[in-house]
Every structure is written in structure tokens, then in C-alpha cells.
XYZ file of C-alpha atoms in Angstrom:
752
model
C 53.927 98.964 -75.434
C 49.975 98.890 -76.772
C 47.915 95.131 -75.993
C 45.739 93.996 -78.987
C 43.546 92.447 -76.477
C 44.231 91.982 -73.066
C 41.489 92.008 -71.090
C 41.813 88.600 -72.570
C 45.125 88.210 -72.185
C 44.660 89.027 -67.803
C 43.668 86.474 -65.569
C 40.234 86.551 -65.536
C 40.114 86.111 -61.663
C 41.848 89.989 -62.051
C 38.162 91.327 -61.912
C 36.847 89.571 -60.131
C 35.866 89.986 -56.553
C 37.694 87.553 -54.174
C 34.572 87.747 -51.881
C 31.048 87.789 -54.329
C 33.558 86.289 -56.965
C 31.296 88.192 -59.048
C 32.770 91.536 -61.386
C 34.122 94.086 -58.803
C 31.518 96.379 -58.313
C 33.248 100.642 -57.077
C 36.228 98.750 -56.952
C 38.237 100.091 -53.374
C 42.020 99.463 -53.812
C 43.865 97.834 -50.924
C 48.042 99.042 -49.476
C 48.774 95.753 -51.205
C 46.892 96.112 -54.483
C 43.786 94.028 -54.146
C 41.086 94.461 -54.907
C 37.516 94.071 -53.149
C 33.904 95.133 -53.719
C 32.445 98.356 -51.691
C 29.962 96.566 -50.405
C 31.961 93.357 -49.439
C 35.088 95.008 -48.171
C 32.398 97.869 -46.009
C 31.136 95.356 -43.594
C 34.682 93.287 -43.203
C 36.360 96.651 -42.292
C 33.548 97.499 -39.836
C 33.514 94.306 -37.705
C 38.001 96.013 -36.819
C 39.174 99.288 -35.402
C 42.896 100.189 -36.211
C 43.541 97.401 -38.806
C 42.040 94.901 -40.651
C 43.785 91.869 -42.692
C 43.325 91.522 -46.422
C 41.154 88.720 -47.284
C 43.065 87.128 -49.778
C 46.849 87.482 -48.247
C 46.644 88.338 -44.410
C 48.963 91.847 -45.028
C 47.724 94.248 -42.552
C 45.771 97.182 -43.302
C 45.527 99.861 -41.404
C 42.001 101.484 -41.248
C 41.411 105.106 -42.137
C 39.435 108.031 -40.658
C 36.121 107.636 -42.708
C 36.244 103.774 -43.335
C 35.915 102.750 -46.333
C 34.904 105.036 -47.814
C 39.424 105.997 -46.698
C 40.421 103.613 -49.323
C 40.892 104.457 -52.958
C 38.628 103.342 -55.855
C 40.595 101.718 -58.879
C 39.935 103.972 -61.281
C 41.667 101.921 -63.786
C 40.002 98.682 -63.319
C 36.702 100.215 -62.990
C 37.217 101.875 -67.074
C 38.501 98.595 -67.918
C 36.045 96.471 -66.316
C 33.578 99.020 -67.973
C 35.125 98.259 -70.833
C 34.007 94.680 -70.338
C 30.882 95.649 -69.579
C 30.366 97.465 -73.257
C 31.827 94.634 -75.163
C 29.523 91.962 -73.688
C 27.012 93.949 -74.525
C 28.255 93.713 -78.651
C 28.774 90.860 -77.808
C 24.932 90.480 -77.232
C 22.170 89.639 -79.977
C 19.869 92.564 -78.694
C 19.081 95.609 -79.753
C 21.047 98.548 -77.873
C 18.627 101.871 -77.750
C 20.220 104.588 -79.019
C 20.635 107.408 -76.337
C 20.108 110.570 -79.119
C 16.400 108.531 -80.887
C 15.904 106.837 -77.586
C 15.026 104.034 -79.884
C 15.802 100.648 -79.752
C 18.360 100.427 -83.072
C 21.452 98.905 -84.202
C 24.113 101.354 -83.407
C 27.325 101.101 -84.321
C 28.997 103.242 -81.774
C 29.404 104.551 -77.799
C 29.730 107.397 -76.842
C 31.965 107.730 -73.618
C 30.411 111.583 -72.896
C 27.552 110.797 -72.988
C 27.512 106.624 -71.075
C 25.118 105.274 -74.081
C 24.780 104.245 -78.006
C 25.133 106.164 -81.605
C 22.655 104.455 -84.458
C 24.553 105.435 -87.701
C 22.000 108.791 -88.391
C 23.545 110.166 -84.614
C 26.771 109.007 -85.208
C 27.539 111.078 -88.238
C 25.248 113.643 -85.764
C 27.903 113.608 -83.236
C 30.501 113.759 -85.619
C 29.313 117.110 -87.851
C 27.435 119.028 -85.205
C 29.871 121.878 -83.081
C 27.716 121.236 -80.546
C 29.347 117.789 -79.847
C 32.799 119.200 -81.121
C 34.329 117.920 -77.347
C 32.813 114.167 -77.535
C 34.435 113.109 -80.539
C 37.629 112.339 -79.279
C 35.272 109.888 -76.806
C 33.586 108.019 -79.490
C 34.368 104.621 -80.389
C 32.673 102.614 -83.429
C 32.146 98.967 -82.125
C 33.453 97.392 -85.081
C 36.663 97.461 -83.803
C 35.589 96.419 -80.439
C 34.183 93.419 -82.577
C 37.558 92.717 -85.042
C 39.685 93.746 -81.523
C 41.889 96.283 -82.818
C 41.566 98.584 -79.176
C 44.481 98.968 -77.158
C 44.728 99.567 -73.448
C 46.336 103.070 -75.563
C 42.678 104.096 -76.954
C 41.338 102.373 -74.271
C 42.724 105.715 -72.079
C 42.028 107.631 -74.518
C 38.538 107.604 -75.335
C 38.157 107.941 -71.207
C 37.209 111.606 -70.442
C 39.385 112.887 -67.486
C 38.910 112.786 -63.999
C 37.511 115.971 -62.846
C 38.280 117.930 -59.760
C 37.829 116.805 -56.714
C 36.136 120.298 -55.316
C 34.482 121.561 -58.304
C 32.990 118.586 -60.303
C 31.813 120.375 -62.537
C 34.713 120.896 -63.943
C 37.317 118.788 -65.249
C 40.681 118.155 -63.313
C 44.142 120.286 -64.600
C 46.776 119.875 -62.653
C 47.986 117.227 -59.676
C 48.640 117.131 -55.803
C 51.779 116.005 -55.304
C 51.386 116.457 -51.029
C 47.525 114.495 -51.955
C 48.583 112.758 -53.146
C 48.532 112.890 -56.743
C 44.942 114.574 -55.948
C 43.380 115.656 -59.690
C 42.364 119.094 -58.564
C 41.517 122.757 -61.277
C 44.009 125.232 -61.241
C 41.178 126.891 -58.924
C 42.179 124.713 -55.976
C 45.100 124.651 -56.775
C 45.966 128.575 -56.450
C 43.244 129.795 -54.042
C 41.289 126.727 -52.403
C 41.930 124.427 -50.552
C 45.499 123.024 -51.716
C 47.144 126.873 -52.067
C 50.569 126.430 -50.937
C 50.638 122.549 -51.556
C 53.269 121.169 -54.489
C 51.014 121.381 -57.880
C 52.853 120.015 -60.701
C 51.487 118.629 -64.456
C 49.461 116.023 -64.868
C 52.147 114.615 -67.896
C 55.471 115.332 -65.899
C 54.205 113.686 -63.028
C 53.200 110.668 -65.494
C 56.652 110.735 -66.570
C 58.293 110.905 -62.993
C 55.787 108.323 -61.338
C 56.511 105.638 -64.658
C 60.625 106.674 -64.189
C 59.631 105.309 -60.073
C 58.113 102.271 -60.872
C 60.368 101.711 -63.649
C 63.541 101.311 -60.806
C 60.767 99.349 -58.547
C 60.011 96.639 -61.389
C 63.388 96.418 -61.901
C 64.188 95.347 -57.731
C 61.197 93.067 -57.951
C 62.000 91.277 -60.796
C 65.930 89.944 -59.207
C 62.999 87.469 -56.935
C 61.403 86.611 -59.171
C 63.177 83.432 -59.785
C 62.677 83.022 -56.430
C 58.972 83.641 -56.029
C 57.711 80.761 -58.795
C 60.888 78.134 -58.218
C 59.446 77.456 -54.311
C 56.899 75.128 -54.847
C 59.042 72.937 -57.702
C 61.366 73.520 -54.501
C 59.148 73.123 -51.340
C 58.512 70.118 -53.091
C 61.777 68.647 -53.565
C 61.452 68.656 -49.095
C 58.111 66.974 -49.449
C 60.346 63.973 -50.966
C 63.524 64.265 -48.834
C 60.889 64.268 -46.025
C 59.654 61.330 -47.821
C 63.050 59.895 -47.967
C 63.771 60.497 -44.663
C 60.591 59.058 -43.009
C 61.715 56.077 -45.011
C 64.744 55.935 -43.867
C 64.630 56.210 -40.359
C 61.445 53.773 -40.181
C 64.017 51.501 -42.126
C 66.594 52.164 -38.951
C 64.755 51.806 -36.840
C 63.153 48.106 -38.274
C 66.438 47.355 -39.138
C 67.257 47.759 -35.107
C 64.505 47.048 -33.860
C 64.950 43.519 -35.998
C 68.936 42.937 -34.672
C 68.623 44.180 -31.270
C 64.819 41.841 -31.026
C 67.436 38.671 -32.509
C 70.103 39.507 -29.720
C 67.906 39.262 -27.556
C 66.060 36.071 -28.753
C 69.625 33.785 -29.676
C 70.170 34.935 -25.523
C 66.774 33.406 -24.315
C 67.897 30.615 -26.808
C 70.696 30.736 -25.019
C 69.994 30.950 -21.826
C 66.911 27.655 -22.221
C 70.053 25.820 -23.314
C 72.458 26.138 -21.048
C 69.328 25.083 -18.565
C 69.111 22.397 -20.160
C 72.305 21.283 -20.252
C 72.661 21.669 -16.510
C 69.780 19.695 -16.165
C 71.460 16.887 -18.300
C 74.603 17.256 -16.434
C 72.987 17.390 -13.142
C 71.197 13.982 -14.089
C 74.117 12.760 -15.215
C 75.715 12.724 -12.104
C 73.127 12.168 -10.057
C 72.783 8.254 -12.063
C 76.314 7.745 -12.144
C 76.364 8.801 -8.601
C 73.550 6.657 -7.296
C 74.479 3.454 -9.746
C 78.609 3.314 -7.797
C 76.738 3.634 -3.889
C 74.553 0.588 -5.521
C 77.261 -1.350 -7.167
C 78.780 -0.578 -3.291
C 76.058 -1.988 -1.277
C 75.674 -5.115 -3.559
C 79.302 -5.769 -3.087
C 77.992 -5.418 1.222
C 74.935 -7.038 1.636
C 75.498 -9.479 2.466
C 77.333 -9.095 6.033
C 74.976 -6.929 7.209
C 72.138 -6.170 4.207
C 69.653 -4.012 6.946
C 72.227 -1.937 8.771
C 73.861 -0.759 4.640
C 70.652 -0.501 3.297
C 69.746 2.211 5.809
C 73.533 3.680 5.143
C 72.975 3.699 1.120
C 69.090 4.793 1.643
C 70.149 8.146 3.273
C 73.220 8.559 0.858
C 70.791 7.511 -2.391
C 68.217 10.758 -0.314
C 71.159 12.916 0.205
C 72.514 12.820 -3.881
C 69.064 12.620 -4.501
C 68.788 15.692 -2.395
C 71.601 17.603 -3.452
C 70.796 17.199 -7.422
C 67.399 18.004 -6.823
C 68.589 21.336 -4.966
C 71.281 21.481 -8.295
C 67.897 21.510 -10.298
C 66.737 24.350 -8.664
C 69.484 26.745 -7.901
C 70.042 26.599 -11.664
C 66.102 27.382 -12.649
C 66.133 30.276 -10.445
C 69.367 31.483 -11.600
C 68.121 30.816 -15.712
C 64.704 32.014 -14.701
C 65.541 35.273 -13.272
C 68.714 35.688 -16.548
C 64.789 34.804 -18.669
C 63.572 37.899 -16.638
C 65.668 40.153 -17.474
C 65.574 39.381 -21.086
C 62.051 39.286 -20.898
C 61.981 43.180 -19.785
C 64.285 44.453 -21.991
C 62.130 42.578 -25.098
C 59.057 44.081 -23.110
C 60.930 48.241 -22.668
C 63.060 47.364 -26.087
C 59.112 46.814 -27.734
C 58.152 49.483 -26.059
C 60.750 52.311 -27.077
C 60.382 50.910 -30.921
C 56.741 51.857 -30.614
C 57.986 55.211 -28.939
C 60.199 55.651 -31.969
C 57.457 54.940 -34.157
C 55.229 57.895 -32.583
C 58.311 59.926 -32.608
C 59.124 59.483 -36.640
C 55.219 59.894 -36.851
C 54.842 63.171 -34.947
C 57.956 64.330 -36.910
C 56.902 63.510 -39.906
C 53.810 64.982 -39.441
C 54.605 68.409 -38.360
C 56.756 68.317 -41.184
C 54.317 67.480 -43.817
C 52.262 70.708 -41.584
C 55.205 72.859 -42.144
C 55.755 72.293 -45.734
C 51.961 72.852 -46.282
C 51.973 75.921 -44.564
C 55.260 77.619 -46.722
C 52.916 76.043 -49.757
C 49.660 78.199 -48.644
C 52.282 80.561 -48.344
C 54.461 80.160 -51.639
C 50.779 79.979 -53.345
C 49.721 83.555 -51.350
C 53.356 85.224 -52.383
C 52.641 83.601 -55.860
C 49.223 85.906 -56.081
C 50.223 89.291 -55.164
C 53.756 88.906 -57.489
C 51.440 87.682 -60.523
C 48.670 90.627 -59.226
C 51.973 93.359 -58.790
C 53.353 92.504 -62.961
C 49.506 92.401 -63.705
C 48.710 95.896 -61.980
C 51.767 97.623 -63.003
C 51.742 96.439 -66.706
C 48.118 97.051 -68.099
C 48.635 100.893 -65.791
C 51.453 101.656 -67.842
C 49.975 99.519 -71.627
C 48.063 101.984 -70.905
C 50.436 105.520 -71.597
C 47.485 107.439 -69.759
C 49.036 110.280 -67.542
C 45.954 110.741 -65.484
C 45.862 106.680 -64.634
C 49.879 106.662 -63.909
C 49.655 109.849 -62.061
C 47.011 107.975 -60.368
C 47.647 104.693 -59.248
C 51.851 104.381 -60.007
C 51.964 105.535 -56.517
C 49.736 102.808 -54.683
C 51.814 100.796 -56.507
C 54.878 102.064 -55.160
C 53.832 101.333 -52.056
C 52.886 98.425 -52.234
C 56.293 96.815 -53.866
C 58.004 97.867 -50.580
C 56.018 94.888 -48.553
C 56.281 92.653 -51.330
C 60.441 93.029 -51.456
C 59.794 92.388 -47.783
C 57.768 89.187 -47.909
C 59.593 86.954 -51.105
C 63.312 88.296 -49.053
C 62.550 85.957 -46.064
C 63.108 82.380 -46.892
C 59.603 80.076 -46.193
C 61.474 77.691 -43.303
C 64.513 75.831 -43.273
C 64.275 73.215 -46.310
C 67.528 72.267 -46.135
C 66.407 70.987 -42.191
C 63.035 69.830 -42.690
C 63.801 66.189 -43.775
C 65.449 65.497 -40.810
C 64.550 63.375 -39.004
C 65.207 62.527 -35.848
C 65.166 58.661 -34.018
C 66.601 57.625 -30.803
C 68.796 54.596 -30.734
C 66.855 52.078 -28.773
C 67.559 50.471 -25.084
C 70.795 48.656 -25.273
C 70.874 44.892 -24.386
C 73.924 45.532 -22.943
C 73.428 45.395 -17.979
C 75.301 49.112 -17.686
C 77.921 51.826 -18.204
C 80.346 52.611 -15.827
C 82.997 55.540 -16.475
C 86.495 54.304 -16.156
C 88.665 55.737 -13.223
C 90.898 58.235 -14.740
C 89.998 60.507 -17.804
C 91.349 59.028 -21.144
C 92.843 62.406 -21.936
C 93.476 66.274 -20.767
C 92.120 68.690 -22.923
C 93.462 72.152 -22.876
C 91.379 74.784 -24.678
C 93.241 78.048 -23.788
C 92.210 79.461 -27.060
C 89.170 80.418 -25.542
C 90.233 81.537 -22.408
C 89.078 84.933 -21.253
C 90.837 86.605 -18.515
C 88.057 88.295 -16.200
C 85.608 84.926 -17.964
C 84.481 81.848 -16.534
C 83.136 78.454 -18.005
C 78.579 78.119 -17.878
C 77.527 75.008 -19.593
C 78.589 72.536 -22.331
C 77.320 70.571 -24.977
C 78.038 68.155 -27.777
C 76.961 66.711 -31.144
C 76.876 62.843 -31.961
C 79.634 64.152 -33.702
C 82.403 64.881 -31.826
C 81.083 69.639 -31.962
C 81.452 70.601 -28.853
C 80.091 73.817 -27.948
C 81.282 76.143 -24.652
C 79.631 79.172 -23.422
C 80.087 81.068 -20.588
C 81.271 85.017 -19.527
C 83.365 86.362 -21.392
C 83.739 90.243 -19.654
C 81.944 92.798 -17.737
C 79.716 93.752 -20.782
C 80.067 90.461 -23.222
C 79.407 86.284 -23.200
C 80.811 84.630 -25.360
C 79.536 80.770 -27.254
C 82.379 78.416 -28.214
C 82.679 75.211 -30.337
C 86.120 74.168 -31.397
C 87.130 70.109 -31.550
C 87.699 66.930 -29.642
C 91.636 68.301 -29.407
C 91.006 71.492 -27.629
C 91.095 72.982 -31.258
C 89.179 76.264 -32.766
C 85.938 76.127 -34.556
C 84.734 79.231 -34.512
C 84.009 81.021 -32.262
C 81.114 84.725 -31.000
C 81.031 87.110 -28.967
C 77.393 88.484 -27.313
C 77.105 92.254 -26.643
C 75.146 92.251 -23.222
C 72.260 94.961 -23.307
C 71.576 94.623 -19.905
C 74.394 96.985 -18.163
C 73.004 96.629 -14.898
C 73.438 92.561 -15.350
C 77.771 92.377 -14.479
C 78.335 89.182 -15.120
C 77.064 88.212 -18.589
C 76.358 85.182 -19.486
C 75.351 82.249 -22.298
C 74.206 78.720 -21.827
C 73.775 76.118 -24.998
C 72.584 73.462 -26.038
C 72.002 71.479 -29.165
C 68.726 71.509 -31.187
C 69.294 69.733 -34.070
C 72.929 68.276 -35.782
C 72.938 71.834 -37.740
C 71.480 74.370 -34.936
C 72.389 75.236 -31.659
C 70.310 77.708 -29.361
C 71.719 80.024 -27.197
C 69.910 81.645 -24.637
C 71.681 84.330 -21.955
C 70.824 86.222 -19.017
C 70.550 89.381 -20.277
C 67.548 87.937 -22.160
C 68.423 86.488 -25.809
C 67.530 83.916 -27.297
C 69.147 82.773 -31.156
C 69.367 80.384 -33.155
C 72.327 79.676 -34.491
C 73.593 77.841 -36.994
C 76.616 74.817 -35.542
C 79.214 74.867 -38.317
C 79.763 78.707 -37.963
C 78.150 80.380 -35.203
C 75.735 82.077 -37.682
C 72.131 83.480 -36.299
C 69.916 82.053 -37.971
C 66.630 83.559 -35.644
C 66.598 85.618 -32.402
C 64.122 86.377 -29.504
C 63.801 88.872 -26.792
C 62.594 90.167 -23.664
C 61.495 93.727 -23.505
C 60.171 94.508 -20.661
C 56.480 92.738 -20.009
C 56.985 91.422 -24.010
C 58.739 89.137 -25.638
C 59.540 89.508 -29.645
C 61.267 87.305 -31.882
C 62.789 87.656 -35.207
C 59.901 84.305 -36.689
C 56.839 85.950 -34.141
C 55.185 89.103 -33.612
C 54.996 90.350 -30.567
C 53.540 88.843 -27.669
C 52.755 89.417 -24.231
C 53.427 87.738 -21.489
C 54.551 87.852 -17.592
C 57.846 86.653 -17.370
C 59.058 90.448 -14.972
C 61.494 92.389 -15.186
C 63.234 91.230 -12.315
C 63.406 87.590 -13.579
C 66.663 86.583 -15.726
C 67.813 83.484 -18.529
C 69.219 80.321 -16.235
C 68.782 77.588 -18.594
C 68.520 76.591 -22.111
C 67.551 72.768 -23.156
C 65.460 71.527 -26.742
C 62.853 68.720 -26.367
C 64.002 66.388 -29.558
C 60.920 65.461 -30.265
C 58.516 68.442 -30.558
C 61.794 70.780 -31.387
C 60.852 72.743 -28.702
C 63.339 75.233 -26.539
C 62.828 75.041 -23.334
C 63.958 78.429 -21.635
C 64.135 78.898 -17.446
C 64.296 81.828 -15.030
C 65.918 82.783 -12.453
C 64.787 85.986 -10.551
C 67.290 88.136 -9.302
C 65.661 89.172 -6.155
C 63.289 86.533 -4.998
C 65.519 83.674 -5.579
C 62.577 82.491 -7.110
C 61.142 81.143 -10.140
C 59.145 78.550 -11.175
C 57.817 79.941 -14.958
C 59.762 78.026 -17.717
C 59.070 79.892 -21.016
C 58.845 77.176 -24.731
C 59.423 78.532 -27.233
C 59.351 76.256 -30.790
C 61.801 75.166 -33.623
C 61.844 79.275 -35.187
C 61.589 81.579 -31.603
C 58.160 81.439 -31.630
C 55.899 81.738 -28.341
C 53.778 78.561 -27.097
C 53.468 78.505 -23.899
C 54.426 79.034 -20.472
C 55.089 76.462 -17.499
C 55.259 76.722 -13.667
C 57.121 73.985 -11.878
C 55.922 72.059 -9.271
C 56.106 74.381 -5.545
C 58.757 71.360 -4.299
C 61.321 73.445 -6.856
C 62.775 77.262 -6.501
C 64.235 77.425 -9.839
C 65.946 74.998 -12.731
C 69.829 75.471 -12.417
C 69.895 73.468 -15.395
C 67.787 70.980 -17.438
C 67.932 68.520 -19.674
C 65.363 66.123 -21.756
C 64.851 62.922 -21.119
C 62.037 59.637 -22.264
C 59.836 62.931 -22.730
C 59.828 64.270 -18.949
C 62.277 67.152 -17.731
C 65.549 66.458 -15.660
C 65.847 69.955 -13.650
C 68.171 71.236 -11.096
C 67.220 72.853 -8.280
C 69.786 74.221 -7.305
C 68.409 75.940 -4.072
C 66.333 73.213 -3.283
C 69.650 71.206 -3.476
C 67.241 68.508 -4.680
C 67.289 67.056 -9.083
C 63.990 66.200 -9.476
C 61.907 64.485 -13.404
C 59.387 65.763 -13.908
C 56.570 65.514 -15.988
C 55.378 68.849 -18.245
C 51.996 67.590 -20.075
C 50.057 70.310 -20.086
C 48.234 72.017 -18.304
C 50.408 71.016 -15.570
C 53.576 69.718 -14.867
C 53.956 67.499 -11.313
C 57.231 65.611 -9.610
C 58.070 62.118 -11.444
C 61.050 61.338 -9.013
C 62.981 62.456 -6.774
C 67.146 62.035 -7.393
C 69.060 60.303 -5.033
C 71.975 62.560 -3.415
C 75.449 61.418 -2.766
C 76.846 61.063 0.898
C 80.057 61.927 -0.146
C 81.100 63.559 2.508
C 79.798 65.661 5.913
C 78.256 68.497 2.790
C 75.438 69.229 1.407
C 75.504 68.854 -1.996
C 73.631 70.717 -5.012
C 73.212 70.079 -8.162
C 74.493 72.150 -10.960
C 74.201 70.188 -14.560
C 72.521 67.286 -15.395
C 73.348 65.262 -19.244
C 72.870 61.620 -20.385
C 74.135 58.947 -22.883
C 73.293 57.957 -26.083
C 72.188 54.983 -23.548
C 69.852 57.008 -21.041
C 72.334 56.739 -18.719
C 71.739 59.744 -16.626
C 74.796 62.314 -15.806
C 74.598 65.075 -12.388
C 77.601 67.040 -11.637
C 77.068 67.941 -7.735
C 78.533 71.466 -5.823
C 79.002 72.147 -1.944
C 81.047 74.637 -0.440
C 83.448 73.187 2.102
C 85.635 75.705 4.244
C 86.049 78.389 1.074
C 86.424 75.691 -1.665
C 84.287 74.306 -3.644
C 84.151 70.256 -4.007
C 82.591 69.009 -7.297
C 81.074 64.998 -7.730
C 79.402 63.214 -10.462
C 76.871 61.389 -9.964
C 75.186 58.364 -12.374
C 71.422 57.227 -12.191
C 69.837 54.128 -14.467
C 67.678 54.862 -16.991
C 64.971 53.196 -16.334
C 64.725 53.647 -12.140
C 66.482 56.825 -11.806
C 69.385 53.898 -9.425
C 72.629 56.061 -7.838
C 75.296 53.554 -9.593
C 77.973 55.512 -8.710
C 80.011 59.064 -7.539
C 82.684 60.161 -8.823
C 84.706 62.779 -7.236
C 85.943 65.521 -11.024
C 88.175 68.335 -10.759
C 87.336 71.347 -7.725
C 86.605 73.773 -10.924
C 84.526 71.879 -13.020
C 81.855 73.268 -14.316
C 80.544 72.239 -17.967
C 79.062 68.632 -18.361
C 78.228 66.412 -22.270
C 78.695 63.274 -23.489
C 79.432 63.181 -27.029
C 81.141 60.599 -29.903
C 85.354 60.758 -30.532
C 86.614 58.526 -32.581
C 83.884 56.076 -32.293
C 83.564 55.611 -28.939
C 80.796 57.213 -26.341
C 82.685 60.189 -23.551
C 81.764 61.968 -20.777
C 83.342 65.906 -21.623
C 83.631 67.408 -18.080
C 85.306 71.405 -18.394
C 86.594 74.035 -15.839
C 85.127 77.881 -15.643
C 88.545 79.084 -14.778
C 90.985 76.363 -16.121
C 89.807 75.653 -19.023
C 89.962 72.242 -19.286
C 88.506 68.824 -21.051
C 88.927 65.685 -19.394
C 87.488 63.866 -21.460
C 86.190 60.206 -19.487
C 85.869 56.739 -20.945
C 81.933 55.114 -21.096
C 82.197 52.147 -21.124
C 80.026 49.737 -22.184
C 78.786 45.392 -20.344
């Protein structure tokens, strides 16, 4: 295991302090195995209480009771630094002071016991004189340095053994395992402060530590390919992102050009029809006037004056009628042109918004990739540091070095293993760029009178449960969630035929809640967010329901598997009431309900890794959110207690009401909004309910995307609870799902 010149093969910065960028002085070793000069580390430690982050890898390090001096001195690196300094002295042309004769002579050796150079005479004196008997094994010929014949093993053998930490005049003879293999003399071990501790022979301790570190290295090495391949994987993700951004922009431009051409054709057709109608009116006018004039010429002789008056009146009537027709056509086609110009303006605005959306997502993804690249570089540095440290220590084959240094290396391997196990980011989905459909050129969307089909979903039926929400992606995967039993909530995925794709049962973590419920929302084409009223949130894979990350509320604190504990004012009496996702920023919005006060306007905002971002507070007019969704950057809110639906601006720092939806007037009841969704053309649908004679009635209303005008009201099943839209067979559908009868009513959305 000896190395001919280990210090030349090792990275130069292995011996450099990352703070002062000079050779390490009195090197202090942190638990993460990074080293710093004691003078450089001391002020950093002094500025913190309890713990601080390593400047290199950001690992949290607990500060010992005696401050910076409590961190171990890295004697192994210190020994190597001493040799490097010796090596530099030998390479210089300057004469060195002989330790024996005190003259500047040509020196040929160095005594580690005397800590000085020796000329030829004093070198021989060291070898021949019994006074220096214990120096012989610690003398190094300088020729070995020049010829690079010195190994780490040989260097370690030249160093003197460590001293007892109590009796510093005595060499250490044994290790105290109880005190982390501290070198001590036999007196301390049997009669001093280490009496009763586990005392071990240094060779036995070193053998045990070597065996343990080899096991550790074996475990860590299995992640080597993952660590070193990560930059390549990130570069592939960066390339995919570039392609996705390019494809998104190309798709947007193609959609824009297609719809722009459609509007231009309609504008031209409108102008052509107007011109054509004017020509026809003009031709009709000429034809009628010509006929009148011929008739006039035949009757002129009989009664010229009366006939002239009569036909002047008739001509004026014809001209007036044709003028009216022209004005009428101009008004009709003018209104059509105005509407088309409005659509063109909306198309331009939507295209600009989509370009900003694509750019925002691209910038956000690029930042995530940059952060991941930085983390990857940090992991590689830690991995290199770990492997270099292990290699150099084992290469020395020195019992004292191994017994002192290897336990620290073993301790550092645990956090390193845990770190490299984690994925830096969802690299397969980082390049997924969501683009909104541009506004349609057609005028409206209508719901068919009767459902196209009614699907039984008996496979997911729960005896004591019921449906709370429904969500669907654009491919027809329908997610239904709610209560399964008094102890569990459920989330299930089915297809358009009601066939079960997967089903998950979620155990309640709060036994005081009699009705554990789950609410679901689509985060992306690959991911789904589930939020339970016992205050547990998770992101799952849409294809099989497996959990990617979780977020839980614990009293006054919250905890995320992708973020540290953070404190907020989410009270113990609050329960999750709804969830939605912002498609532009990929944020998760969580609504709340206060079980005591029944009013809760706070809404938690997490990112797509379930890391806390901020809290928003709904306007005072709103009691609490029963359901929410996003529409053109605004939040649509169903205020069940307040019996009103709202469009809310969520721009920080304040929220404000943009619009209050017109309530349905069907029947005499006071309708309460319970669910809200939108379609691909941005029309809005709200499910309302009211209790009449102890029986629930439910209706769906449709609102226009621009002015929020109430377009239609439709009665649906009295048991309706879930509301969402999806595409089935290439056509968009509105799905209404019942709570306890487990049926899915599929309505066609007709455009025209």
C-alpha cells in the first residue's frame, strides 16, 4: 500500500486551507472531514452558538464545549505538512543550520526527534553515539527525499509516537477506547483519570479500525458511479430543458400563427361579405331606380307633374331603404369585426403571457439545475476528500495514525452515505415545460343536456366512505379521493371506463378526527398532490401512486422530507380543507378550516418539493375555502360558509377580490359553492349545493373566461361531490362524480 510520492499524487488543495488559501496551520478537522487552520476557524466558531455550517459543504457541525480547541487536530495532515515544508527546504539552494554544530553547513539528514538538519559529522555522531540511541529510527537521509524514495509508510515510521495527553513527558503506550482512542500512558490507564475505561493495545485498536474502515469504504464505493455520473446526468437534463423550451416556444408560435391566420381569414371574410352586400344593395338600388324611371317615362305625357312627385317619393323610398340596408350591414359586420379584433388582442396578450410563462419556467428550471450542479460539485468534493483521506491514512500503515484518524473517517461516512443516496432533483421532469392553450377563436362552450355515459366505479367503493374531490390530467387519468373509513382516507386512479388503475389507503395520524379525508390536485403530467384533513400532504407519482415526498404539520411546526422544520402560525385547531396547484409557478396552495371558529383565511404555499414558501391571507369577506383552483393567474375560491364564489388576486403581499361570481337563482334556496374547475378553453364550472326539506340538491354553473358572465345553470345528481374536466377520445368532457353511490357522469363539452 506504500506510495512512492503520495503528496505529489494528491490534490494540491488537500493541504490548503479553504479560508486563507495558504498551507494549513494547526489543522482542525471537522466531522465532515474538511480541514481549516485553527486561526481561520476560530472567528467562525466564535460567531455562532451551538452549531455552524462547514464553509465548504454546508454540513451542520456541533461546536464542542471548549470551542475551536474541541475539534481534533489532524495529526496525519500535520505530519505530511511537516514533510512538505522539509521537502521545500531541501529543494532550495540555501544552506541549512545544523542542529548539532550550530553552523550553516551542507546538511545530509534530518532528525525528527531533534527537529533539525544534520551535517555529515553530526549524522555519523547520531548513529555512533549511544546518547542518541533512541534517535536512530527517526533520522531521514535527504537523498531519499530528492530521489523520491520515501513512502507514507516510511514517513510514519520516522515520526515519534504521540505523547500521553496528561503526562506529556511520557510517550503514549495504549489507547483509551472509551475516550475515542485517546493516546495515554499505562499510569493513566490503570491509576489515573482513565481508570475503569476500556483500555486497548494500539496495534489491536488499529487492526480493528482498519477492518471497520474497509467495510465503510465498500459501502461508500457503491455510490461512486452515481456521484461521478451526476454532472453528466445534469448536463443531459440541461439539454432536455433546452429542447423542451425550444419545442414549447415552437408550439406556441405554431398555435399563434394558426389562430392568427384563422382570425385574419375571418376578418377578410367579414370585409368581403360587407363589400359584397354593399355591391348587391347598390345593384338592387340601380335596378329598382331604373325600373321606376322607365315607368315614369311612359306616364310622363299624361300627368307630368303628379307623376314626377310620385316617382320622386318612390325613388327617395328606394334610396332610403338601401341606405338603411347598408347601415344595417355595416353595423352587423362592424360588430363582428370588433369581436374578431378583440379576439386578436386577446390572442396577442395570451401569446405574450405564454411566452412569459415559458421563460419563467425555463429560468426556474435553469436555477434548479444550477443549484443541483452546485450540490453535485459539493458531493464530488466530499467524496474525493473522503477517499483521499482514507487512502493516505491507510497508506501510512501506522498504528497510532490509524487508531487516531480512522474513527473520525468512519463517523463522517454516515452523513456522506445519506447525502449521496438522495436524488438532487427530479431530472426526468425538470425539462417538462407546461404551456397554456391560446384562447379559442370559437365563441362558446356548452354542456350537453344529458350525460354521454354513466360509469359505475364499484371497484373503489368503500362501505363507510365517500368521495370528496376529483381531478384529472389531459390523458384521461381520473383521480378520486375522499374518506375510506373512520381511520383512513383514500386516493384512487381510474380510467374513463371506471377501470381501477391504482388505489392507496392513507392512515390518519390524528385519531380525534372522525372523518379522515383526502383532497387531490394535478401538479404536472407526472405528479399528483394529496392533502389530508389530518394535516398531511404528499406528492405522488401519477402512474402508480407511489409517494415522492411528504409534508406534515406537527403542532406549531411543519416538517417536509425535502426541507427543514419551519415554524408558522398554523394552529392546532386548523385542518386542511382543499388543495390546488399554480401551473405557472408549480406552487402548491393549501386551504384551511378552523374546527373551533369555523373561519380560517390562512393559506399555506409550498413549492413543488413541498418546501414552505410563504402564507397568504384571504380577504376579510371570505370565511374559509372549501375548494380552490387557478384561472389565468388568479385563485378561484369556493367560500362555503359565506355562500359565495370569488376570483382572488394572490399577488404578494396582499390578496384582493377581483370578482364575485353571480349566484344561481334556480329554486328558492340559498346555494353554497362546494367545487370549482376549469376547462382547456378557460371556461369556469362551479358545483353548488343547498339543503331543501332535509334533502341535498346540487347544480353546476358555467361562467365565461373573460367577464365571468353566468352562461348556464344545470341540475345534476343530488349526490354529486366531485367535479373536473378531462379529454376522452380526443374530446373534452365534464365529469360529475357522486359521493356515496360511486358513479361518474360524463358530459360532452361542445364548442361552437
